[in-house]
């Protein structure tokens, strides 16, 4: 314990420790460029064939998709004007955005025709967001 820590403790002053200093450095807050058409929130980068098939079906390249982990999604929901697809991740209750798609894991999705159908309906609903130049 440093002398400063000891003094603060004697004065009953609670010290707060910033857990992730990169937030202040701007390293974590992702920049959403104009070319991004879909934000994927997943625990890790999706690599399954079904994921690549879905991107192909909606005519998006991987360069047009921003993949974030749940901890990187620090952008307020109101500030996002891009479709956000949560894969096997439940968004926090405070994070509400009408442009949201939620699915189970891609492995489960690949085996569930009903879930694939529901996903496809949602993707078709947001088609204008994926390709705004077509409208």
PDB file of C-alpha atoms in Angstrom:
ATOM      1  CA  UNK A   1       0.000   0.000   0.000  1.00  0.00           C
ATOM      2  CA  UNK A   2       1.396   3.361  -1.011  1.00  0.00           C
ATOM      3  CA  UNK A   3       1.412   6.350   1.314  1.00  0.00           C
ATOM      4  CA  UNK A   4      -1.273   8.003  -0.788  1.00  0.00           C
ATOM      5  CA  UNK A   5      -3.464   4.900  -0.492  1.00  0.00           C
ATOM      6  CA  UNK A   6      -2.942   4.895   3.282  1.00  0.00           C
ATOM      7  CA  UNK A   7      -3.968   8.564   3.584  1.00  0.00           C
ATOM      8  CA  UNK A   8      -7.085   8.054   1.506  1.00  0.00           C
ATOM      9  CA  UNK A   9      -8.046   5.041   3.598  1.00  0.00           C
ATOM     10  CA  UNK A  10      -7.572   7.033   6.823  1.00  0.00           C
ATOM     11  CA  UNK A  11      -9.882   9.737   5.462  1.00  0.00           C
ATOM     12  CA  UNK A  12     -12.524   7.154   4.465  1.00  0.00           C
ATOM     13  CA  UNK A  13     -12.187   8.092   0.806  1.00  0.00           C
ATOM     14  CA  UNK A  14     -13.131   5.344  -1.586  1.00  0.00           C
ATOM     15  CA  UNK A  15     -10.746   4.908  -4.470  1.00  0.00           C
ATOM     16  CA  UNK A  16     -12.138   3.936  -7.810  1.00  0.00           C
ATOM     17  CA  UNK A  17      -9.982   2.004 -10.205  1.00  0.00           C
ATOM     18  CA  UNK A  18     -10.627   2.241 -13.912  1.00  0.00           C
ATOM     19  CA  UNK A  19     -10.760  -1.326 -15.148  1.00  0.00           C
ATOM     20  CA  UNK A  20     -10.295  -0.596 -18.819  1.00  0.00           C
ATOM     21  CA  UNK A  21      -8.086   2.410 -19.498  1.00  0.00           C
ATOM     22  CA  UNK A  22      -8.276   1.816 -23.255  1.00  0.00           C
ATOM     23  CA  UNK A  23     -11.762   3.333 -23.230  1.00  0.00           C
ATOM     24  CA  UNK A  24     -10.258   6.759 -22.590  1.00  0.00           C
ATOM     25  CA  UNK A  25      -7.628   6.225 -25.239  1.00  0.00           C
ATOM     26  CA  UNK A  26     -10.330   5.572 -27.824  1.00  0.00           C
ATOM     27  CA  UNK A  27      -9.078   2.086 -28.573  1.00  0.00           C
ATOM     28  CA  UNK A  28     -12.255   0.302 -27.617  1.00  0.00           C
ATOM     29  CA  UNK A  29     -14.956   2.608 -28.923  1.00  0.00           C
ATOM     30  CA  UNK A  30     -15.325   1.313 -32.454  1.00  0.00           C
ATOM     31  CA  UNK A  31     -15.714   3.720 -35.313  1.00  0.00           C
ATOM     32  CA  UNK A  32     -18.598   2.790 -37.565  1.00  0.00           C
ATOM     33  CA  UNK A  33     -17.570   3.802 -41.050  1.00  0.00           C
ATOM     34  CA  UNK A  34     -20.035   4.522 -43.831  1.00  0.00           C
ATOM     35  CA  UNK A  35     -19.238   1.198 -45.507  1.00  0.00           C
ATOM     36  CA  UNK A  36     -20.493  -0.825 -42.497  1.00  0.00           C
ATOM     37  CA  UNK A  37     -23.929  -2.298 -43.241  1.00  0.00           C
ATOM     38  CA  UNK A  38     -24.228  -4.804 -40.386  1.00  0.00           C
ATOM     39  CA  UNK A  39     -22.902  -4.979 -36.835  1.00  0.00           C
ATOM     40  CA  UNK A  40     -22.515  -8.474 -35.419  1.00  0.00           C
ATOM     41  CA  UNK A  41     -22.239  -8.871 -31.649  1.00  0.00           C
ATOM     42  CA  UNK A  42     -20.806 -12.252 -30.716  1.00  0.00           C
ATOM     43  CA  UNK A  43     -18.458 -13.696 -28.141  1.00  0.00           C
ATOM     44  CA  UNK A  44     -15.953 -14.419 -30.908  1.00  0.00           C
ATOM     45  CA  UNK A  45     -15.544 -13.871 -34.641  1.00  0.00           C
ATOM     46  CA  UNK A  46     -18.087 -16.087 -36.444  1.00  0.00           C
ATOM     47  CA  UNK A  47     -16.428 -18.514 -38.844  1.00  0.00           C
ATOM     48  CA  UNK A  48     -19.176 -21.061 -39.412  1.00  0.00           C
ATOM     49  CA  UNK A  49     -20.299 -21.806 -42.945  1.00  0.00           C
ATOM     50  CA  UNK A  50     -23.854 -20.688 -42.187  1.00  0.00           C
ATOM     51  CA  UNK A  51     -22.566 -17.221 -41.219  1.00  0.00           C
ATOM     52  CA  UNK A  52     -20.687 -16.847 -44.490  1.00  0.00           C
ATOM     53  CA  UNK A  53     -23.738 -18.181 -46.378  1.00  0.00           C
ATOM     54  CA  UNK A  54     -25.970 -15.586 -44.715  1.00  0.00           C
ATOM     55  CA  UNK A  55     -23.604 -12.748 -45.606  1.00  0.00           C
ATOM     56  CA  UNK A  56     -23.484 -14.027 -49.159  1.00  0.00           C
ATOM     57  CA  UNK A  57     -27.285 -14.288 -49.332  1.00  0.00           C
ATOM     58  CA  UNK A  58     -27.727 -10.662 -48.274  1.00  0.00           C
ATOM     59  CA  UNK A  59     -24.881  -9.598 -50.594  1.00  0.00           C
ATOM     60  CA  UNK A  60     -22.532  -8.324 -47.902  1.00  0.00           C
ATOM     61  CA  UNK A  61     -18.789  -8.807 -47.741  1.00  0.00           C
ATOM     62  CA  UNK A  62     -16.914  -9.238 -44.494  1.00  0.00           C
ATOM     63  CA  UNK A  63     -15.543  -5.698 -45.001  1.00  0.00           C
ATOM     64  CA  UNK A  64     -19.105  -4.400 -44.654  1.00  0.00           C
ATOM     65  CA  UNK A  65     -19.613  -6.156 -41.310  1.00  0.00           C
ATOM     66  CA  UNK A  66     -18.287  -4.916 -37.982  1.00  0.00           C
ATOM     67  CA  UNK A  67     -17.897  -7.752 -35.465  1.00  0.00           C
ATOM     68  CA  UNK A  68     -17.884  -6.691 -31.816  1.00  0.00           C
ATOM     69  CA  UNK A  69     -17.751  -8.582 -28.561  1.00  0.00           C
ATOM     70  CA  UNK A  70     -20.444  -7.675 -26.000  1.00  0.00           C
ATOM     71  CA  UNK A  71     -17.912  -5.640 -23.996  1.00  0.00           C
ATOM     72  CA  UNK A  72     -17.054  -3.584 -27.090  1.00  0.00           C
ATOM     73  CA  UNK A  73     -20.665  -2.568 -27.628  1.00  0.00           C
ATOM     74  CA  UNK A  74     -20.374   0.664 -25.663  1.00  0.00           C
ATOM     75  CA  UNK A  75     -22.102   2.806 -28.254  1.00  0.00           C
ATOM     76  CA  UNK A  76     -25.549   3.983 -27.104  1.00  0.00           C
ATOM     77  CA  UNK A  77     -28.336   2.180 -28.955  1.00  0.00           C
ATOM     78  CA  UNK A  78     -29.821   5.469 -30.171  1.00  0.00           C
ATOM     79  CA  UNK A  79     -26.554   6.348 -31.933  1.00  0.00           C
ATOM     80  CA  UNK A  80     -26.565   3.215 -34.094  1.00  0.00           C
ATOM     81  CA  UNK A  81     -28.369   3.467 -37.424  1.00  0.00           C
ATOM     82  CA  UNK A  82     -27.131   0.077 -38.656  1.00  0.00           C
ATOM     83  CA  UNK A  83     -28.732  -3.330 -38.186  1.00  0.00           C
ATOM     84  CA  UNK A  84     -27.249  -5.110 -35.147  1.00  0.00           C
ATOM     85  CA  UNK A  85     -27.250  -8.898 -35.082  1.00  0.00           C
ATOM     86  CA  UNK A  86     -26.715 -10.498 -31.667  1.00  0.00           C
ATOM     87  CA  UNK A  87     -25.460 -14.056 -32.108  1.00  0.00           C
ATOM     88  CA  UNK A  88     -25.847 -16.142 -28.940  1.00  0.00           C
ATOM     89  CA  UNK A  89     -25.670 -12.921 -26.911  1.00  0.00           C
ATOM     90  CA  UNK A  90     -28.526 -11.243 -25.104  1.00  0.00           C
ATOM     91  CA  UNK A  91     -28.397  -7.442 -25.236  1.00  0.00           C
ATOM     92  CA  UNK A  92     -28.649  -5.584 -21.955  1.00  0.00           C
ATOM     93  CA  UNK A  93     -32.170  -4.453 -21.089  1.00  0.00           C
ATOM     94  CA  UNK A  94     -31.121  -0.810 -21.275  1.00  0.00           C
ATOM     95  CA  UNK A  95     -29.880  -1.334 -24.835  1.00  0.00           C
ATOM     96  CA  UNK A  96     -32.961  -0.928 -27.002  1.00  0.00           C
ATOM     97  CA  UNK A  97     -32.748  -0.450 -30.762  1.00  0.00           C
ATOM     98  CA  UNK A  98     -35.448  -1.283 -33.334  1.00  0.00           C
ATOM     99  CA  UNK A  99     -32.785  -2.475 -35.808  1.00  0.00           C
ATOM    100  CA  UNK A 100     -31.907  -5.558 -33.766  1.00  0.00           C
ATOM    101  CA  UNK A 101     -31.821  -9.230 -34.675  1.00  0.00           C
ATOM    102  CA  UNK A 102     -31.225 -11.939 -32.070  1.00  0.00           C
ATOM    103  CA  UNK A 103     -30.402 -15.555 -32.786  1.00  0.00           C
ATOM    104  CA  UNK A 104     -29.088 -18.526 -30.892  1.00  0.00           C
ATOM    105  CA  UNK A 105     -25.633 -19.856 -31.662  1.00  0.00           C
ATOM    106  CA  UNK A 106     -24.871 -20.403 -35.324  1.00  0.00           C
ATOM    107  CA  UNK A 107     -24.477 -24.134 -34.725  1.00  0.00           C
ATOM    108  CA  UNK A 108     -28.021 -24.292 -33.337  1.00  0.00           C
ATOM    109  CA  UNK A 109     -29.299 -22.030 -36.100  1.00  0.00           C
ATOM    110  CA  UNK A 110     -27.871 -24.351 -38.760  1.00  0.00           C
ATOM    111  CA  UNK A 111     -29.950 -27.230 -37.365  1.00  0.00           C
ATOM    112  CA  UNK A 112     -33.237 -25.351 -36.865  1.00  0.00           C
ATOM    113  CA  UNK A 113     -35.221 -24.622 -40.050  1.00  0.00           C
ATOM    114  CA  UNK A 114     -37.831 -22.586 -38.151  1.00  0.00           C
ATOM    115  CA  UNK A 115     -35.158 -20.289 -36.683  1.00  0.00           C
ATOM    116  CA  UNK A 116     -33.529 -19.901 -40.098  1.00  0.00           C
ATOM    117  CA  UNK A 117     -36.886 -18.934 -41.580  1.00  0.00           C
ATOM    118  CA  UNK A 118     -37.432 -16.341 -38.844  1.00  0.00           C
ATOM    119  CA  UNK A 119     -33.925 -14.941 -39.382  1.00  0.00           C
ATOM    120  CA  UNK A 120     -34.508 -14.718 -43.112  1.00  0.00           C
ATOM    121  CA  UNK A 121     -37.753 -12.787 -42.554  1.00  0.00           C
ATOM    122  CA  UNK A 122     -35.921 -10.312 -40.340  1.00  0.00           C
ATOM    123  CA  UNK A 123     -33.082  -9.931 -42.831  1.00  0.00           C
ATOM    124  CA  UNK A 124     -35.574  -9.242 -45.626  1.00  0.00           C
ATOM    125  CA  UNK A 125     -37.262  -6.648 -43.421  1.00  0.00           C
ATOM    126  CA  UNK A 126     -33.949  -4.760 -43.105  1.00  0.00           C
ATOM    127  CA  UNK A 127     -32.849  -5.151 -46.733  1.00  0.00           C
ATOM    128  CA  UNK A 128     -32.915  -1.379 -47.322  1.00  0.00           C
ATOM    129  CA  UNK A 129     -30.381  -0.897 -44.512  1.00  0.00           C
ATOM    130  CA  UNK A 130     -27.970  -3.353 -46.093  1.00  0.00           C
ATOM    131  CA  UNK A 131     -28.141  -1.703 -49.511  1.00  0.00           C
ATOM    132  CA  UNK A 132     -29.413   1.867 -49.179  1.00  0.00           C
ATOM    133  CA  UNK A 133     -28.161   2.740 -52.672  1.00  0.00           C
ATOM    134  CA  UNK A 134     -30.796   0.415 -54.155  1.00  0.00           C
ATOM    135  CA  UNK A 135     -33.708   2.381 -52.702  1.00  0.00           C
TER     136      UNK A 135
END
